[in-house]
Amino acid sequence: MNPIQLFDAESSTYTYILAAANGEAAIIDPVDRHCERDLAHLRRLGLRLAYALETHAHADHVTSSGRLRELTGARACAPSGCGIAPAEVQLEDGDVVRFGGEEVRVLHTPGHTAGSVSFLWRTNLFTGDTLLIDGCGRTDFQGGSAGDLYDSVRDKLFALPDETRVWPGHDYRGQSVSTIGWEKRNNARLAGRSRDDFIALMAALDLPQPKMIDVALPANRRLGLVHTV
Amino acid sequence: MNPIQLFDAESSTYTYILAAANGEAAIIDPVDRHCERDLAHLRRLGLRLAYALETHAHADHVTSSGRLRELTGARACAPSGCGIAPAEVQLEDGDVVRFGGEEVRVLHTPGHTAGSVSFLWRTNLFTGDTLLIDGCGRTDFQGGSAGDLYDSVRDKLFALPDETRVWPGHDYRGQSVSTIGWEKRNNARLAGRSRDDFIALMAALDLPQPKMIDVALPANRRLGLVHTV
């Protein structure tokens, strides 16, 4: 049971639609400029959106969760540590979001940001910007911490079965999906690297400030509803 | 059970990977420049490629089926009416391709080209350029025929259950998946249109010759192995 994977070429962001047999659905990390595209998918597939889920407060694009909530009646879910106050469901580690007989389990995986979470649905893991295919998210803003990311990946994500499919929040090289087993053995940043080495590697990246952070972060903390409080 | 959907931004082509529980897999309409990307997916997911399937001889991109066959030992399958002689499996209407307990049924759906087929896997239909989301393929070369396309869609594809998911060979507007039910009711070219009206509509499109046809078509008839016979 794979999700439906949708892509935003501008920010290289993946959005996912998870469909239950009864027609209820959840969407993970929807992007504002694709709100109509995503609604079109729900219409064509005869799906009713039950939940819009955020893995974290994004710095590189604006969410459409608030708008999707207005248009569909879905409930908005965001990690409790991300300062996304308008989300009516504040997600904690271990929480389970249920719709149409499906279960999405919340794993608090701090590191990219302090509040970041991953979602586990059946044998599919949605890692946001925590674990990417052959890489990982940056750890230098919003309470990010290379040590925390290392611990999150090693203790929570790499503890999952090898065959667990990894669906990242971004990919910049045209890749779509991986597995926990492959990332454990091959991930260029994390496989076979000590915690101290990983922290040094991340500190040396010296990345520029995300171009959109000053716009995107405040907007995402309002679920993308830019003109309302 | 959704396929894994991969995209070529240059030609807006979708490639699909179908995975069986035992790790065997099939790939539909792979693109030459993404051969390494597709192999990387197979490696990461621990899949063994059993079959490379072509919906038709493409005019807008070159297949990697021949190369994938060389590199993985997969068998190449192409519609018998498409002149793709090097494919060891020449597909006829009603044929079933089997791998790892999965079945892919061949539906001959002429119209975009005379030999075009669609593939049915579980409740997923891979339509190549026959039926697109809210559209259809052009019908003005390679034995294409608007009347044939109309008949193929009406008699074979729209006869499938409404909930059948439609995975097209291309999309030019960022859409990924549809359903037979939605296309029957809403497809801009085909829903509620008579056969004669559809033929007139297609004749009036007056499309330019595909830019790559003189390169792509001969190459695809050699499974993309451009430098061999």
JSON list of N, CA and C in Angstrom, two decimals, chain B residues 112-144:
[
{"chain": "B", "resi": 112, "resn": "HIS", "atom": "N", "xyz": [-4.07, 6.11, -30.24]},
{"chain": "B", "resi": 112, "resn": "HIS", "atom": "CA", "xyz": [-2.89, 6.99, -30.22]},
{"chain": "B", "resi": 112, "resn": "HIS", "atom": "C", "xyz": [-1.89, 6.48, -31.24]},
{"chain": "B", "resi": 113, "resn": "THR", "atom": "N", "xyz": [-1.58, 5.19, -31.19]},
{"chain": "B", "resi": 113, "resn": "THR", "atom": "CA", "xyz": [-0.93, 4.49, -32.31]},
{"chain": "B", "resi": 113, "resn": "THR", "atom": "C", "xyz": [-1.72, 3.21, -32.54]},
{"chain": "B", "resi": 114, "resn": "ALA", "atom": "N", "xyz": [-1.48, 2.61, -33.69]},
{"chain": "B", "resi": 114, "resn": "ALA", "atom": "CA", "xyz": [-2.26, 1.40, -34.03]},
{"chain": "B", "resi": 114, "resn": "ALA", "atom": "C", "xyz": [-1.98, 0.26, -33.06]},
{"chain": "B", "resi": 115, "resn": "GLY", "atom": "N", "xyz": [-0.78, 0.21, -32.52]},
{"chain": "B", "resi": 115, "resn": "GLY", "atom": "CA", "xyz": [-0.42, -0.91, -31.67]},
{"chain": "B", "resi": 115, "resn": "GLY", "atom": "C", "xyz": [-0.57, -0.65, -30.18]},
{"chain": "B", "resi": 116, "resn": "SER", "atom": "N", "xyz": [-0.94, 0.54, -29.77]},
{"chain": "B", "resi": 116, "resn": "SER", "atom": "CA", "xyz": [-0.94, 0.92, -28.35]},
{"chain": "B", "resi": 116, "resn": "SER", "atom": "C", "xyz": [-1.73, -0.06, -27.48]},
{"chain": "B", "resi": 117, "resn": "VAL", "atom": "N", "xyz": [-1.18, -0.31, -26.30]},
{"chain": "B", "resi": 117, "resn": "VAL", "atom": "CA", "xyz": [-1.90, -1.12, -25.31]},
{"chain": "B", "resi": 117, "resn": "VAL", "atom": "C", "xyz": [-2.00, -0.34, -23.99]},
{"chain": "B", "resi": 118, "resn": "SER", "atom": "N", "xyz": [-2.93, -0.78, -23.15]},
{"chain": "B", "resi": 118, "resn": "SER", "atom": "CA", "xyz": [-2.99, -0.36, -21.76]},
{"chain": "B", "resi": 118, "resn": "SER", "atom": "C", "xyz": [-2.75, -1.59, -20.90]},
{"chain": "B", "resi": 119, "resn": "PHE", "atom": "N", "xyz": [-2.35, -1.37, -19.66]},
{"chain": "B", "resi": 119, "resn": "PHE", "atom": "CA", "xyz": [-2.07, -2.48, -18.74]},
{"chain": "B", "resi": 119, "resn": "PHE", "atom": "C", "xyz": [-2.96, -2.35, -17.50]},
{"chain": "B", "resi": 120, "resn": "LEU", "atom": "N", "xyz": [-3.56, -3.47, -17.10]},
{"chain": "B", "resi": 120, "resn": "LEU", "atom": "CA", "xyz": [-4.38, -3.49, -15.89]},
{"chain": "B", "resi": 120, "resn": "LEU", "atom": "C", "xyz": [-3.70, -4.34, -14.83]},
{"chain": "B", "resi": 121, "resn": "TRP", "atom": "N", "xyz": [-3.39, -3.73, -13.71]},
{"chain": "B", "resi": 121, "resn": "TRP", "atom": "CA", "xyz": [-2.74, -4.42, -12.58]},
{"chain": "B", "resi": 121, "resn": "TRP", "atom": "C", "xyz": [-3.59, -4.17, -11.34]},
{"chain": "B", "resi": 122, "resn": "ARG", "atom": "N", "xyz": [-4.18, -5.24, -10.81]},
{"chain": "B", "resi": 122, "resn": "ARG", "atom": "CA", "xyz": [-5.12, -5.09, -9.69]},
{"chain": "B", "resi": 122, "resn": "ARG", "atom": "C", "xyz": [-6.18, -4.07, -10.09]},
{"chain": "B", "resi": 123, "resn": "THR", "atom": "N", "xyz": [-6.34, -3.00, -9.33]},
{"chain": "B", "resi": 123, "resn": "THR", "atom": "CA", "xyz": [-7.33, -1.99, -9.70]},
{"chain": "B", "resi": 123, "resn": "THR", "atom": "C", "xyz": [-6.68, -0.75, -10.31]},
{"chain": "B", "resi": 124, "resn": "ASN", "atom": "N", "xyz": [-5.49, -0.95, -10.87]},
{"chain": "B", "resi": 124, "resn": "ASN", "atom": "CA", "xyz": [-4.74, 0.16, -11.48]},
{"chain": "B", "resi": 124, "resn": "ASN", "atom": "C", "xyz": [-4.63, -0.05, -12.98]},
{"chain": "B", "resi": 125, "resn": "LEU", "atom": "N", "xyz": [-4.97, 0.99, -13.73]},
{"chain": "B", "resi": 125, "resn": "LEU", "atom": "CA", "xyz": [-4.89, 0.96, -15.18]},
{"chain": "B", "resi": 125, "resn": "LEU", "atom": "C", "xyz": [-3.80, 1.91, -15.65]},
{"chain": "B", "resi": 126, "resn": "PHE", "atom": "N", "xyz": [-2.89, 1.40, -16.45]},
{"chain": "B", "resi": 126, "resn": "PHE", "atom": "CA", "xyz": [-1.80, 2.21, -17.01]},
{"chain": "B", "resi": 126, "resn": "PHE", "atom": "C", "xyz": [-2.14, 2.45, -18.48]},
{"chain": "B", "resi": 127, "resn": "THR", "atom": "N", "xyz": [-2.46, 3.68, -18.80]},
{"chain": "B", "resi": 127, "resn": "THR", "atom": "CA", "xyz": [-3.12, 3.97, -20.07]},
{"chain": "B", "resi": 127, "resn": "THR", "atom": "C", "xyz": [-2.17, 4.47, -21.15]},
{"chain": "B", "resi": 128, "resn": "GLY", "atom": "N", "xyz": [-0.88, 4.59, -20.85]},
{"chain": "B", "resi": 128, "resn": "GLY", "atom": "CA", "xyz": [0.02, 5.12, -21.86]},
{"chain": "B", "resi": 128, "resn": "GLY", "atom": "C", "xyz": [-0.49, 6.45, -22.36]},
{"chain": "B", "resi": 129, "resn": "ASP", "atom": "N", "xyz": [-0.53, 6.62, -23.69]},
{"chain": "B", "resi": 129, "resn": "ASP", "atom": "CA", "xyz": [-1.04, 7.88, -24.26]},
{"chain": "B", "resi": 129, "resn": "ASP", "atom": "C", "xyz": [-2.46, 7.72, -24.79]},
{"chain": "B", "resi": 130, "resn": "THR", "atom": "N", "xyz": [-3.13, 6.64, -24.40]},
{"chain": "B", "resi": 130, "resn": "THR", "atom": "CA", "xyz": [-4.51, 6.44, -24.86]},
{"chain": "B", "resi": 130, "resn": "THR", "atom": "C", "xyz": [-5.46, 7.37, -24.12]},
{"chain": "B", "resi": 131, "resn": "LEU", "atom": "N", "xyz": [-5.52, 7.21, -22.81]},
{"chain": "B", "resi": 131, "resn": "LEU", "atom": "CA", "xyz": [-6.37, 8.05, -21.97]},
{"chain": "B", "resi": 131, "resn": "LEU", "atom": "C", "xyz": [-5.47, 8.83, -21.02]},
{"chain": "B", "resi": 132, "resn": "LEU", "atom": "N", "xyz": [-5.56, 10.15, -21.06]},
{"chain": "B", "resi": 132, "resn": "LEU", "atom": "CA", "xyz": [-4.81, 10.99, -20.12]},
{"chain": "B", "resi": 132, "resn": "LEU", "atom": "C", "xyz": [-5.81, 11.58, -19.11]},
{"chain": "B", "resi": 133, "resn": "ILE", "atom": "N", "xyz": [-5.28, 12.20, -18.05]},
{"chain": "B", "resi": 133, "resn": "ILE", "atom": "CA", "xyz": [-6.17, 12.82, -17.07]},
{"chain": "B", "resi": 133, "resn": "ILE", "atom": "C", "xyz": [-6.81, 14.03, -17.73]},
{"chain": "B", "resi": 134, "resn": "ASP", "atom": "N", "xyz": [-8.14, 13.98, -17.86]},
{"chain": "B", "resi": 134, "resn": "ASP", "atom": "CA", "xyz": [-8.89, 15.07, -18.47]},
{"chain": "B", "resi": 134, "resn": "ASP", "atom": "C", "xyz": [-8.46, 15.32, -19.92]},
{"chain": "B", "resi": 135, "resn": "GLY", "atom": "N", "xyz": [-7.99, 14.29, -20.60]},
{"chain": "B", "resi": 135, "resn": "GLY", "atom": "CA", "xyz": [-7.57, 14.45, -21.99]},
{"chain": "B", "resi": 135, "resn": "GLY", "atom": "C", "xyz": [-7.30, 13.09, -22.62]},
{"chain": "B", "resi": 136, "resn": "CYS", "atom": "N", "xyz": [-6.59, 13.11, -23.74]},
{"chain": "B", "resi": 136, "resn": "CYS", "atom": "CA", "xyz": [-6.19, 11.86, -24.39]},
{"chain": "B", "resi": 136, "resn": "CYS", "atom": "C", "xyz": [-4.98, 12.14, -25.27]},
{"chain": "B", "resi": 137, "resn": "GLY", "atom": "N", "xyz": [-4.34, 11.08, -25.74]},
{"chain": "B", "resi": 137, "resn": "GLY", "atom": "CA", "xyz": [-3.21, 11.25, -26.64]},
{"chain": "B", "resi": 137, "resn": "GLY", "atom": "C", "xyz": [-3.67, 11.72, -28.01]},
{"chain": "B", "resi": 138, "resn": "ARG", "atom": "N", "xyz": [-2.73, 12.28, -28.77]},
{"chain": "B", "resi": 138, "resn": "ARG", "atom": "CA", "xyz": [-3.02, 12.68, -30.14]},
{"chain": "B", "resi": 138, "resn": "ARG", "atom": "C", "xyz": [-3.15, 11.42, -31.01]},
{"chain": "B", "resi": 139, "resn": "THR", "atom": "N", "xyz": [-3.73, 11.59, -32.19]},
{"chain": "B", "resi": 139, "resn": "THR", "atom": "CA", "xyz": [-4.08, 10.42, -33.00]},
{"chain": "B", "resi": 139, "resn": "THR", "atom": "C", "xyz": [-3.68, 10.61, -34.46]},
{"chain": "B", "resi": 140, "resn": "ASP", "atom": "N", "xyz": [-2.63, 11.43, -34.69]},
{"chain": "B", "resi": 140, "resn": "ASP", "atom": "CA", "xyz": [-2.35, 11.85, -36.06]},
{"chain": "B", "resi": 140, "resn": "ASP", "atom": "C", "xyz": [-1.05, 11.29, -36.62]},
{"chain": "B", "resi": 141, "resn": "PHE", "atom": "N", "xyz": [-0.48, 10.23, -36.02]},
{"chain": "B", "resi": 141, "resn": "PHE", "atom": "CA", "xyz": [0.70, 9.59, -36.63]},
{"chain": "B", "resi": 141, "resn": "PHE", "atom": "C", "xyz": [0.79, 8.15, -36.15]},
{"chain": "B", "resi": 142, "resn": "GLN", "atom": "N", "xyz": [1.71, 7.38, -36.76]},
{"chain": "B", "resi": 142, "resn": "GLN", "atom": "CA", "xyz": [1.93, 5.97, -36.38]},
{"chain": "B", "resi": 142, "resn": "GLN", "atom": "C", "xyz": [0.63, 5.16, -36.40]},
{"chain": "B", "resi": 143, "resn": "GLY", "atom": "N", "xyz": [-0.16, 5.32, -37.44]},
{"chain": "B", "resi": 143, "resn": "GLY", "atom": "CA", "xyz": [-1.40, 4.56, -37.52]},
{"chain": "B", "resi": 143, "resn": "GLY", "atom": "C", "xyz": [-2.44, 5.01, -36.53]},
{"chain": "B", "resi": 144, "resn": "GLY", "atom": "N", "xyz": [-2.25, 6.20, -35.96]},
{"chain": "B", "resi": 144, "resn": "GLY", "atom": "CA", "xyz": [-3.23, 6.74, -35.03]},
{"chain": "B", "resi": 144, "resn": "GLY", "atom": "C", "xyz": [-4.57, 6.94, -35.71]}
]
